[in-house]
CSV table of C-alpha atoms and ligand atoms in Angstrom, one decimal:
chain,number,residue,atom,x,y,z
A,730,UNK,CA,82.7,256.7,195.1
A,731,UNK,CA,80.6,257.4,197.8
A,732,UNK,CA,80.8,254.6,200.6
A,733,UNK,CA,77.2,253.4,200.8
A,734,UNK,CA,78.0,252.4,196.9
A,735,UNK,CA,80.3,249.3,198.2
A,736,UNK,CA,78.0,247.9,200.9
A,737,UNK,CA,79.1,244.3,200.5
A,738,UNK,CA,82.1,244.7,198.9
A,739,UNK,CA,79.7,244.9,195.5
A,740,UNK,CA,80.2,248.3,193.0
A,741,UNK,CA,76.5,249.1,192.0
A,742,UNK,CA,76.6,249.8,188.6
A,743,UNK,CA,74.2,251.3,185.9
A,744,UNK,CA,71.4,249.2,185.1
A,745,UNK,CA,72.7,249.2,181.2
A,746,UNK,CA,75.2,247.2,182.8
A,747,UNK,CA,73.0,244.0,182.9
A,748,UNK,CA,72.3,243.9,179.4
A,749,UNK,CA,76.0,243.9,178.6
A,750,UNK,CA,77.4,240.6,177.5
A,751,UNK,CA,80.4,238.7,177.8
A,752,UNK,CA,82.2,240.5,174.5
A,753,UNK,CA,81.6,237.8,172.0
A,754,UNK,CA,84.0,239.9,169.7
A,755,UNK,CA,86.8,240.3,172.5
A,756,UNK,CA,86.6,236.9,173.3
A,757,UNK,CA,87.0,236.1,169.2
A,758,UNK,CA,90.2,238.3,168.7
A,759,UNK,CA,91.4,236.3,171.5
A,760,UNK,CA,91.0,233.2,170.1
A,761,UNK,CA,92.4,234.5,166.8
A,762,UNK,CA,95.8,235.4,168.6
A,763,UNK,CA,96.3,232.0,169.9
A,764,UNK,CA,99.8,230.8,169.1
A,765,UNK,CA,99.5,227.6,166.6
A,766,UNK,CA,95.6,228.1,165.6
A,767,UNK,CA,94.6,228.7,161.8
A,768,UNK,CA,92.0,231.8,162.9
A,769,UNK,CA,89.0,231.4,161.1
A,770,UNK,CA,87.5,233.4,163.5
A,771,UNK,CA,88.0,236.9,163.5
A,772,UNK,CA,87.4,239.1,160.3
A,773,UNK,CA,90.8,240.9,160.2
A,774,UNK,CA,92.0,242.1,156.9
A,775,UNK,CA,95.3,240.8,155.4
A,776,UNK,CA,98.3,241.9,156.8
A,777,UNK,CA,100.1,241.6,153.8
A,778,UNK,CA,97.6,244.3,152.0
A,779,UNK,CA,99.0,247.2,154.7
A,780,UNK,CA,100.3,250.1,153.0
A,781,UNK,CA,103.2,251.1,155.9
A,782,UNK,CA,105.8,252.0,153.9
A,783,UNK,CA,102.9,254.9,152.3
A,784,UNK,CA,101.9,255.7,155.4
A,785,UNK,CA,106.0,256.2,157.3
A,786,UNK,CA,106.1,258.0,154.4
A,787,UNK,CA,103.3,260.6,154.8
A,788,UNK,CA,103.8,260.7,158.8
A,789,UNK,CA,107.7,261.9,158.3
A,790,UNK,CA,106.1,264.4,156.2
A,791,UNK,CA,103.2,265.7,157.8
A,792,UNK,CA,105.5,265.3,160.9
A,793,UNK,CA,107.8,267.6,159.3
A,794,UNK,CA,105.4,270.3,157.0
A,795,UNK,CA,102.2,270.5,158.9
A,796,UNK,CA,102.4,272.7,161.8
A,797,UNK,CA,98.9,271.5,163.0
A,798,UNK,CA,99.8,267.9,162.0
A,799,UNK,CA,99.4,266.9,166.2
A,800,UNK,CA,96.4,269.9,166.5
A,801,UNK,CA,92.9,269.3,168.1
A,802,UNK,CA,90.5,269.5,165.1
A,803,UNK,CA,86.8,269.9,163.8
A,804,UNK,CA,85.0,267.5,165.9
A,805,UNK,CA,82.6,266.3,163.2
A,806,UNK,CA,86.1,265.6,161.1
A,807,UNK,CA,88.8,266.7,159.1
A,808,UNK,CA,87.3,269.2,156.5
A,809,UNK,CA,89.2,268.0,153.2
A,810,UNK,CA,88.4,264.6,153.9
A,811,UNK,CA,84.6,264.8,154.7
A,812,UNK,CA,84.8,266.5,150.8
A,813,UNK,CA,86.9,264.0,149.4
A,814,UNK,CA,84.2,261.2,151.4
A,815,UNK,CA,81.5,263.3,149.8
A,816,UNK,CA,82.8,263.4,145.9
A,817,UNK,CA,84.2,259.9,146.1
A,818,UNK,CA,80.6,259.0,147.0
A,819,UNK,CA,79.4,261.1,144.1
A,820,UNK,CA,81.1,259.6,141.3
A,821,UNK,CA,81.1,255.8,142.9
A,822,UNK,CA,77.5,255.7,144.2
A,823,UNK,CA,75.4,258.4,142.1
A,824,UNK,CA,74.6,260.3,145.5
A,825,UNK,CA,75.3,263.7,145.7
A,826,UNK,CA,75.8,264.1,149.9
A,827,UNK,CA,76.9,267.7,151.0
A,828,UNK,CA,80.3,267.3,152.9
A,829,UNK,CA,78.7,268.5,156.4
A,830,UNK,CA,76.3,265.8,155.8
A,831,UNK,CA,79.0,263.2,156.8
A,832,UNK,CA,80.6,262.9,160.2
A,833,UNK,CA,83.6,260.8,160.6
A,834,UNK,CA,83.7,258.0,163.0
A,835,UNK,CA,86.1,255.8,165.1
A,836,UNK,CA,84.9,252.8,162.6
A,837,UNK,CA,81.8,252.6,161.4
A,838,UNK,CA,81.4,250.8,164.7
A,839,UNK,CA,80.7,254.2,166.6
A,840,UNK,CA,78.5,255.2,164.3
A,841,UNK,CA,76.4,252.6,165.2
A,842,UNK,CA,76.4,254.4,169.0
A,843,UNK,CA,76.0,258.0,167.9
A,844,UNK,CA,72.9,256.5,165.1
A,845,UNK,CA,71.4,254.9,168.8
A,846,UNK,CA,71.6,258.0,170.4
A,847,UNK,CA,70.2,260.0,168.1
A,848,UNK,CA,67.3,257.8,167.3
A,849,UNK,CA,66.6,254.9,169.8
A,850,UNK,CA,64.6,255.6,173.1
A,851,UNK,CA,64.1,251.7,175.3
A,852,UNK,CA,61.4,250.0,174.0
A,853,UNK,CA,61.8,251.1,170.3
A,854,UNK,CA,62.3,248.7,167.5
A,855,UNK,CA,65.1,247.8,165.1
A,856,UNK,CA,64.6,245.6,162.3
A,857,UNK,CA,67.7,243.5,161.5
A,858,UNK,CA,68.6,240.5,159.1
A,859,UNK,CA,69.0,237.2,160.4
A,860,UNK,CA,71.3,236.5,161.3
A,861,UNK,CA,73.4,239.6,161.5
A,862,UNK,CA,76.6,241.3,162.1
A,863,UNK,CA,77.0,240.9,166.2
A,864,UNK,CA,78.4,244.0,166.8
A,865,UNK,CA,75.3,246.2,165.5
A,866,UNK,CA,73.5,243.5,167.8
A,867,UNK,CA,75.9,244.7,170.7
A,868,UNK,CA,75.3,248.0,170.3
A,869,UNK,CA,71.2,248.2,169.8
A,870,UNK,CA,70.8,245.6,173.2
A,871,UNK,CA,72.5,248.3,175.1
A,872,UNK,CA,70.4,250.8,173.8
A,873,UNK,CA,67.3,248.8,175.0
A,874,UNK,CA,65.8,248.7,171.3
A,875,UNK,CA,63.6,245.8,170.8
A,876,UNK,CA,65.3,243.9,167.8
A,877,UNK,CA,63.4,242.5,165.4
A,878,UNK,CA,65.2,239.8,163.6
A,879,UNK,CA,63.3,239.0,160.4
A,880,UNK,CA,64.8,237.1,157.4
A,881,UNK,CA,65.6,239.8,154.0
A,882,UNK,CA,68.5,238.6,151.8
A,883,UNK,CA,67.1,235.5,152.2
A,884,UNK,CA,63.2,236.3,151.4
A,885,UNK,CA,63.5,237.3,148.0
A,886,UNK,CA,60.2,239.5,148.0
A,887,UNK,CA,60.7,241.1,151.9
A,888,UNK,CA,57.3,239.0,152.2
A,889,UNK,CA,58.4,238.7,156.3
A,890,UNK,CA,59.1,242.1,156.3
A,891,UNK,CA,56.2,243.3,155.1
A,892,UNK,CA,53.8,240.9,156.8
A,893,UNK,CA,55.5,242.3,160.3
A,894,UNK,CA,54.6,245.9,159.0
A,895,UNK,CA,51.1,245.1,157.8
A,896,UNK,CA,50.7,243.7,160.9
A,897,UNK,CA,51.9,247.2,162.7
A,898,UNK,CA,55.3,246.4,163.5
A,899,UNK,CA,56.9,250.3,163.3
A,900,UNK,CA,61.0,250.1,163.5
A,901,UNK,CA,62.7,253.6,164.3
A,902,UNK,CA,65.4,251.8,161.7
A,903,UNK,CA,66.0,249.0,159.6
A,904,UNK,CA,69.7,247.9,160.0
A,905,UNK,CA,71.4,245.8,156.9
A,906,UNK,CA,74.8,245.3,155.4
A,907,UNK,CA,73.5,245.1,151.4
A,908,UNK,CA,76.7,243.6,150.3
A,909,UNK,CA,78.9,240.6,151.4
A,910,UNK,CA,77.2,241.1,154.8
A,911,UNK,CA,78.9,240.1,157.9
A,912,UNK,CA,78.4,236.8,158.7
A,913,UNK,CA,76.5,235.7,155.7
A,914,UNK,CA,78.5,237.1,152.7
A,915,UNK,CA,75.1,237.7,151.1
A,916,UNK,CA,74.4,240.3,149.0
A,917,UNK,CA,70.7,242.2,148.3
A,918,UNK,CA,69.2,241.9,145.0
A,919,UNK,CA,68.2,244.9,143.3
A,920,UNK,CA,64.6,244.3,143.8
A,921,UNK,CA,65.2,243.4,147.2
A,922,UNK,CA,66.8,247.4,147.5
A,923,UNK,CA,63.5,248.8,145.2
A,924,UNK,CA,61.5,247.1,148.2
A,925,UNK,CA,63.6,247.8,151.0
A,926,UNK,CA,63.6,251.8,150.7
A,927,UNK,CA,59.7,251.6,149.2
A,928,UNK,CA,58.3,250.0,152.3
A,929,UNK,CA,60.6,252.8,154.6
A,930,UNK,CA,58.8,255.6,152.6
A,931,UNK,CA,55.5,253.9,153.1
A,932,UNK,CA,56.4,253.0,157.1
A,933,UNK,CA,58.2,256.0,157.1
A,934,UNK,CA,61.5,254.2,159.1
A,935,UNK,CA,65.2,255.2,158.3
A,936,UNK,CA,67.6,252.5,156.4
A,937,UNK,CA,70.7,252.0,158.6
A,938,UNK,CA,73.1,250.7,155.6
A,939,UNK,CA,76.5,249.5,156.9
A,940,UNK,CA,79.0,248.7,153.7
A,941,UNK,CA,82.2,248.3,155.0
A,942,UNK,CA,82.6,245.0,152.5
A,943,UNK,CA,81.2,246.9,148.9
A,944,UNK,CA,84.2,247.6,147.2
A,945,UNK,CA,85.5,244.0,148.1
A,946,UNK,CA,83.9,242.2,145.1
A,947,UNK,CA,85.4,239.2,143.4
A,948,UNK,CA,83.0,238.0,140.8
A,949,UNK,CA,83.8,239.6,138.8
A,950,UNK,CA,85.4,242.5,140.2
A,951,UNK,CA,85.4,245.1,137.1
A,952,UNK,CA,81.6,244.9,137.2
A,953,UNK,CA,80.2,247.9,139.3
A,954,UNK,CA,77.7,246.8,142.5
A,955,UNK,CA,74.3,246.9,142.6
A,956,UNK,CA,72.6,250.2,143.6
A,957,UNK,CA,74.1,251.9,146.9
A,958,UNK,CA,70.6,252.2,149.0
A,959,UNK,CA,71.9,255.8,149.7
A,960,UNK,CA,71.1,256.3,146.1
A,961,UNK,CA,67.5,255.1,146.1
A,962,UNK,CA,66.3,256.9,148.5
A,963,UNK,CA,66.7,259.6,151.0
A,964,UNK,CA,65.9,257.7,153.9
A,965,UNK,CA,69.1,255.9,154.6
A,966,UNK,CA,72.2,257.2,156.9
A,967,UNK,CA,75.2,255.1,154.9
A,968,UNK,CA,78.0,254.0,156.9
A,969,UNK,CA,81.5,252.7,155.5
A,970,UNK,CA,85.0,252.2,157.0
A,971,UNK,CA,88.2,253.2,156.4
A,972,UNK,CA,89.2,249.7,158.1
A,973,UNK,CA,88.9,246.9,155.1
A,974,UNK,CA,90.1,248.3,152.8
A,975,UNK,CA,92.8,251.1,154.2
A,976,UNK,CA,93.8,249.5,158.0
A,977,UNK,CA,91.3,249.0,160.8
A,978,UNK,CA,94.4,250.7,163.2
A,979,UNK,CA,93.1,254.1,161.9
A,980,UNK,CA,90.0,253.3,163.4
A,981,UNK,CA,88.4,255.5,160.8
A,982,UNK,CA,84.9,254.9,159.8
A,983,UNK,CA,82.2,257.8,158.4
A,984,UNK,CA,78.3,258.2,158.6
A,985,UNK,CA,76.1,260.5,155.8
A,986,UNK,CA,72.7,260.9,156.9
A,987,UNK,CA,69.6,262.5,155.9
A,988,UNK,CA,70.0,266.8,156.9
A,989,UNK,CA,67.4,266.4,159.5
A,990,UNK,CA,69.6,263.8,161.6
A,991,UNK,CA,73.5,264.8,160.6
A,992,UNK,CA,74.4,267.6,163.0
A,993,UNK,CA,72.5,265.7,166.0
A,994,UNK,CA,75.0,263.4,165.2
A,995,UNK,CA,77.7,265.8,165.2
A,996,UNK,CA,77.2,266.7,168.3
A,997,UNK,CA,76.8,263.3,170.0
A,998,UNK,CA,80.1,262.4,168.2
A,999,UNK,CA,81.4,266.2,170.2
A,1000,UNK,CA,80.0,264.9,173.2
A,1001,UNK,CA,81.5,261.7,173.0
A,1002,UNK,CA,85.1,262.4,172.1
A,1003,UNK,CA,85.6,265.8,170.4
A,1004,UNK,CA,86.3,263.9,167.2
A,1005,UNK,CA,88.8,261.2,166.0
A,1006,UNK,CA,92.7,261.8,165.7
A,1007,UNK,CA,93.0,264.8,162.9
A,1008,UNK,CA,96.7,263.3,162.9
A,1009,UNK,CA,95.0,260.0,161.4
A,1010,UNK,CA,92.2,261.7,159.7
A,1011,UNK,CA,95.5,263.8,157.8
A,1012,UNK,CA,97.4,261.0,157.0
A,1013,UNK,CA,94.2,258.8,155.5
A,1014,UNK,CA,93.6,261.9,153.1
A,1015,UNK,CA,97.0,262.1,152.1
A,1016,UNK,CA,96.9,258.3,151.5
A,1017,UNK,CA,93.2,258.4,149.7
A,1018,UNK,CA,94.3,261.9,147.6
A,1019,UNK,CA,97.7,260.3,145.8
A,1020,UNK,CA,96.7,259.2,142.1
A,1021,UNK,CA,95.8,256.0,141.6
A,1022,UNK,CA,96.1,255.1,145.4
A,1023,UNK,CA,92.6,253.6,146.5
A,1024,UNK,CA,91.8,252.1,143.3
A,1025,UNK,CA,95.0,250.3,143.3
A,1026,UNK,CA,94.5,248.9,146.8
A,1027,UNK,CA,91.2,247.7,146.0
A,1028,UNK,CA,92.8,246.2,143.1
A,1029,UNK,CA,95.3,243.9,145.2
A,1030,UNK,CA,92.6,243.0,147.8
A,1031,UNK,CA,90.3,241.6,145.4
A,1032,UNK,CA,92.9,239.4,143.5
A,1033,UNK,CA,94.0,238.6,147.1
A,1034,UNK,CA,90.8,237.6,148.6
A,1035,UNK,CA,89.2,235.9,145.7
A,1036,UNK,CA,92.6,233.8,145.7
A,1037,UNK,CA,91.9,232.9,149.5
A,1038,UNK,CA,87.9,232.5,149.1
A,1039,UNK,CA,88.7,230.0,146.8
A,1040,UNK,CA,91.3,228.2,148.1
A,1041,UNK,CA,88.7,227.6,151.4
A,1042,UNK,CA,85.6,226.5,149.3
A,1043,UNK,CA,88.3,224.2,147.4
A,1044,UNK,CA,89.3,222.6,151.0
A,1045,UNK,CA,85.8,222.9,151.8
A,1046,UNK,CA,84.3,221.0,149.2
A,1047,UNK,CA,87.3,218.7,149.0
A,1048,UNK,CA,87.0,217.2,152.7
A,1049,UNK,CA,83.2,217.5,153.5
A,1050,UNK,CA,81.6,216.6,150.4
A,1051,UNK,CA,78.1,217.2,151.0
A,1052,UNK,CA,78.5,217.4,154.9
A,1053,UNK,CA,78.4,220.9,154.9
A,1054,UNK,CA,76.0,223.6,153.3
A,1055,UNK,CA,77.4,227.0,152.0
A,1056,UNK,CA,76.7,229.7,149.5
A,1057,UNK,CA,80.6,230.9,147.8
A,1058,UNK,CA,80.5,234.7,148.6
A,1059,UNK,CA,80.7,236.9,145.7
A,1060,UNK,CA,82.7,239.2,148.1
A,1061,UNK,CA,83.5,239.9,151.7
A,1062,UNK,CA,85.8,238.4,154.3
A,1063,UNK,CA,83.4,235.1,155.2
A,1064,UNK,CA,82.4,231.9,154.5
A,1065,UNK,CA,78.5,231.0,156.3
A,1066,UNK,CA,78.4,227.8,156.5
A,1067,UNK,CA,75.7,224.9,158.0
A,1068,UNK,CA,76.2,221.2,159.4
A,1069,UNK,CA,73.1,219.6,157.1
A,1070,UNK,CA,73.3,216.8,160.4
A,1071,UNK,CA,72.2,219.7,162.5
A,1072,UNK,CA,75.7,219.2,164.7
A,1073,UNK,CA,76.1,222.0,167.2
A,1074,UNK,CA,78.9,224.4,165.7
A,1075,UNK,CA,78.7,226.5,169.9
A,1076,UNK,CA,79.3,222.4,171.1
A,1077,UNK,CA,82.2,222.0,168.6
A,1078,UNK,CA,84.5,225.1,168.9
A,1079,UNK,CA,86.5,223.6,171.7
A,1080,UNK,CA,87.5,220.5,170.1
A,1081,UNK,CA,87.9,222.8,166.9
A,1082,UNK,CA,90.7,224.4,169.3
A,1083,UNK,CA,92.6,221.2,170.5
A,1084,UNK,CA,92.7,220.6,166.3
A,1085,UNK,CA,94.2,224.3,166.4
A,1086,UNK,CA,91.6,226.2,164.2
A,1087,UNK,CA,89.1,228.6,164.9
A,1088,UNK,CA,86.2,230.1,163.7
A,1089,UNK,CA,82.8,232.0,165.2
A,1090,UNK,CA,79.9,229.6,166.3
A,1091,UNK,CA,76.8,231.5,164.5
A,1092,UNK,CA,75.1,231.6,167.7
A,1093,UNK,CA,76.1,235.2,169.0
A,1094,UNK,CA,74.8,236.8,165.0
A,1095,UNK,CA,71.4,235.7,165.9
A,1096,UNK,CA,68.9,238.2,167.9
A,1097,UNK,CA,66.5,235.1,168.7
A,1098,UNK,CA,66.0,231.5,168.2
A,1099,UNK,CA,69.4,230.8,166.9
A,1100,UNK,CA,70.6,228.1,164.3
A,1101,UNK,CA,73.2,226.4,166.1
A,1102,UNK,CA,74.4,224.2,163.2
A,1103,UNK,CA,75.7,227.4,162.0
A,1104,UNK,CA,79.3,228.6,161.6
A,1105,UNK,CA,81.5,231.5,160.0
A,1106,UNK,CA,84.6,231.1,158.5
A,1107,UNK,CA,86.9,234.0,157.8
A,1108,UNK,CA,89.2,233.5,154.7
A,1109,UNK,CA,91.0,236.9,154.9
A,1110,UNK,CA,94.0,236.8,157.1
A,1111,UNK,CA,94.7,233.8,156.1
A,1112,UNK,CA,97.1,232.4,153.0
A,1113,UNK,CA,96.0,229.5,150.7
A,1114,UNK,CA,97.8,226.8,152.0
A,1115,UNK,CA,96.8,227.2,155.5
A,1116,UNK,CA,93.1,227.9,154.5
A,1117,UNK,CA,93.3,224.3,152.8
A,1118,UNK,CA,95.0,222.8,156.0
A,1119,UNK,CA,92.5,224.6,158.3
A,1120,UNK,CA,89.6,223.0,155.8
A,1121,UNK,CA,90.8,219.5,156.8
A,1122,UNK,CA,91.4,220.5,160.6
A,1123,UNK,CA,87.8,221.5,160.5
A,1124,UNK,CA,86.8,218.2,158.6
A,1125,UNK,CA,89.1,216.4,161.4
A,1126,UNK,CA,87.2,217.7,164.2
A,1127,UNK,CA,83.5,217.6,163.0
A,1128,UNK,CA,84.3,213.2,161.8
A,1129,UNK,CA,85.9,212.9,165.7
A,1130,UNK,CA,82.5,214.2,166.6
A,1131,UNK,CA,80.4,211.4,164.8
A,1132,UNK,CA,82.6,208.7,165.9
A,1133,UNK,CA,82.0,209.7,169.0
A,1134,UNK,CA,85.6,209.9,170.1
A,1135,UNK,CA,86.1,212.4,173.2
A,1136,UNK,CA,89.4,213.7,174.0
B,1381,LIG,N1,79.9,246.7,160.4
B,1381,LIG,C1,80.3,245.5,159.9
B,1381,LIG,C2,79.2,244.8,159.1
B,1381,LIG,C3,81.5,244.9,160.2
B,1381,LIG,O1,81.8,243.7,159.8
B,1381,LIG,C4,82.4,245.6,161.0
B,1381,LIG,C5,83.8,245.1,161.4
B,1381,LIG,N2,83.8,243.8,161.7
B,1381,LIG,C6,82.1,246.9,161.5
B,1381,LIG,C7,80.8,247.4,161.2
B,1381,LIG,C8,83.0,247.8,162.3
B,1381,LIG,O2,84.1,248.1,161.6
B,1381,LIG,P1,85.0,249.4,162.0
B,1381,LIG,O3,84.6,249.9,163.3
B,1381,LIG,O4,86.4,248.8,162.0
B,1381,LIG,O5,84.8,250.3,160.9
């Protein structure tokens, strides 16, 4: 560092910097680890879904067989498991995406990062939901995009959205989470999906379309999904993660996009870390390849997390009555819910804390003008019985409010 840099005992730093907030997502994990608190906050999967006895097994093997088990690797991914991405995709989403059209990720949360860098200069805009998931928000602030937050699961006709565009709003991309999305648990209608990728022909903008929750359906879950937007049009770079429904330790997500835009992404994904862990990457395929494997995981987490979405919509409706709005998610990891008295979800959290539960004020998943009655509730790492408990705890806290009682 040169010394003129510390005048004042101050680090200049990149002017990025300022737009970089205190990590609401750190500061939720942290909260989540508390000793004693039912964690309603962060969106963890369930431990008890983990396959580690599968995967000791398949390390002690690759360990053993696979000379190049510990080997640098492609940087855009493991070969076999970019085709395996790119078949499974075939035959679960009707799109047929060539295998170097998809580069794998560290989570789908990177390729949020190597999506900005290949397509957002400051000043450009993003059209996302609102709310929506806060990590995408993260990401396109640092990026300098101007977001546009404009209402689409809920306007049934993307009236909004197509106002804005009449009116010459022209987003690079439009990003959405179509199913269960992160916070809301809403899910796009089918003509809300015709629309979506008809007005990105006719604006000519790209479809960012984050799934990490699809496969995670409850009701009911031997029904397939509504249309992947990947398979309407040709428009949309489809991200999906490894990390629901595998284990978010692998830190193993994957973007397909369009030809023009995948190996511009491959090379921002070189430049960033010459690729993920091929030791990983190996053991997922071996994992994902066995008979039977993925479709019996799914399997268990859908009983599972039905079985815990209900048990919090029981407690829920059982202590508030009609004190507090909410959809039931057809899928998902979260519960959105609303204080109809307008009470102020960022104002409550602390007492929330002293009743020893937790849960994300919706504040930080809003780009603008935020709801602050708003809150989500994550049922996933959570059993029943404590999901009922943390139901009342939650009730406790929010009637201490209205009596007025400060501790
Ligand atoms: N997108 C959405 C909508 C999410 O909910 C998450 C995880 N909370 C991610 C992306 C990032 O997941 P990962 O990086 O673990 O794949």
């Amino acid at each position: 560092m040169k010394p003129d840099q510390q005048r004042g005992g101050v680090v200049p730093l990149a002017a990025r910097t300022s737009r970089l907030r205190s990590s609401a997502i750190g500061s939720v994990l942290r909260l989540a680890e508390s000793p004693g608190i039912i964690a309603l906050a962060a969106g963890s999967p369930a431990r008890e879904l983990f396959p580690n006895a599968a995967v000791q097994e398949v390390t002690d093997r690759l360990l053993r067989d696979d000379p190049d088990a510990l080997q640098y690797g492609d940087t855009a991914g493991l070969a076999p498991l970019r085709e395996w991405i790119a078949t499974r995709s075939g035959t679960r989403l009707g799109t047929d995406p060539r295998p170097d059209h998809v580069t794998l990720t560290h989570g789908s949360q990177q390729a949020l990062d190597l999506i900005c860098k290949t397509l957002i200069d400051p000043g450009d805009v993003v059209v996302v939901d609102r709310p929506s998931y806060l990590g995408a928000l993260q990401v396109f602030r640092l990026f300098e995009a101007d977001v546009a937050s404009i209402p689409l699961a809920d306007d049934e006709r993307l009236d909004a959205l197509s106002t804005a565009l009449r009116g010459g709003l022209r987003p690079r991309f439009l990003y959405v989470v179509p199913d269960f999305a992160n916070p809301t648990g809403a899910t796009l209608s089918l003509l809300q999906r015709r629309r979506l990728v008809e007005l990105a022909d006719r604006y000519g903008f790209f479809i960012v379309e984050d799934d990490p929750y699809g496969e995670l359906r409850y009701d009911p879950y031997d029904r397939p999904g509504l249309p992947a937007l990947a398979s309407l049009s040709d428009r949309v770079l489809r991200l999906e993660s490894f990390s629901k429904v595998l284990f978010p330790a692998a830190r193993l997500g994957h973007v397909t996009a369009p030809a023009e835009l995948a190996p511009v992404i491959g090379m921002f994904k070189q430049a960033a870390d010459l690729g993920n862990s091929g030791f990983i990457e190996r053991v997922v395929l071996e994992l994902v390849t066995r008979p039977g494997f993925t479709d019996d995981l799914v399997q268990a987490a859908r009983l599972l997390y039905a079985q815990r979405r209900d048990a919090l919509v029981a407690g829920l409706r059982r202590y508030f009555g009609d004190k507090l709005d909410f959809a039931v998610p057809g899928g998902g990891f979260f519960v959105w819910a609303r204080f109809p008295d307008a009470t102020n979800a960022d104002d409550l959290l602390t007492r929330a804390l002293t009743h020893r539960v937790s849960y994300v004020p919706g504040t930080d998943f809003y780009a603008a003008a935020p709801d602050r009655a708003t809150l989500r509730l994550s049922f996933s790492a959570v059993g029943p019985d404590q999901l009922t408990e943390a139901a009342h705890r939650l009730y406790l806290t929010w009637a201490e409010r209205q009596d007025g009682v400060v501790r």
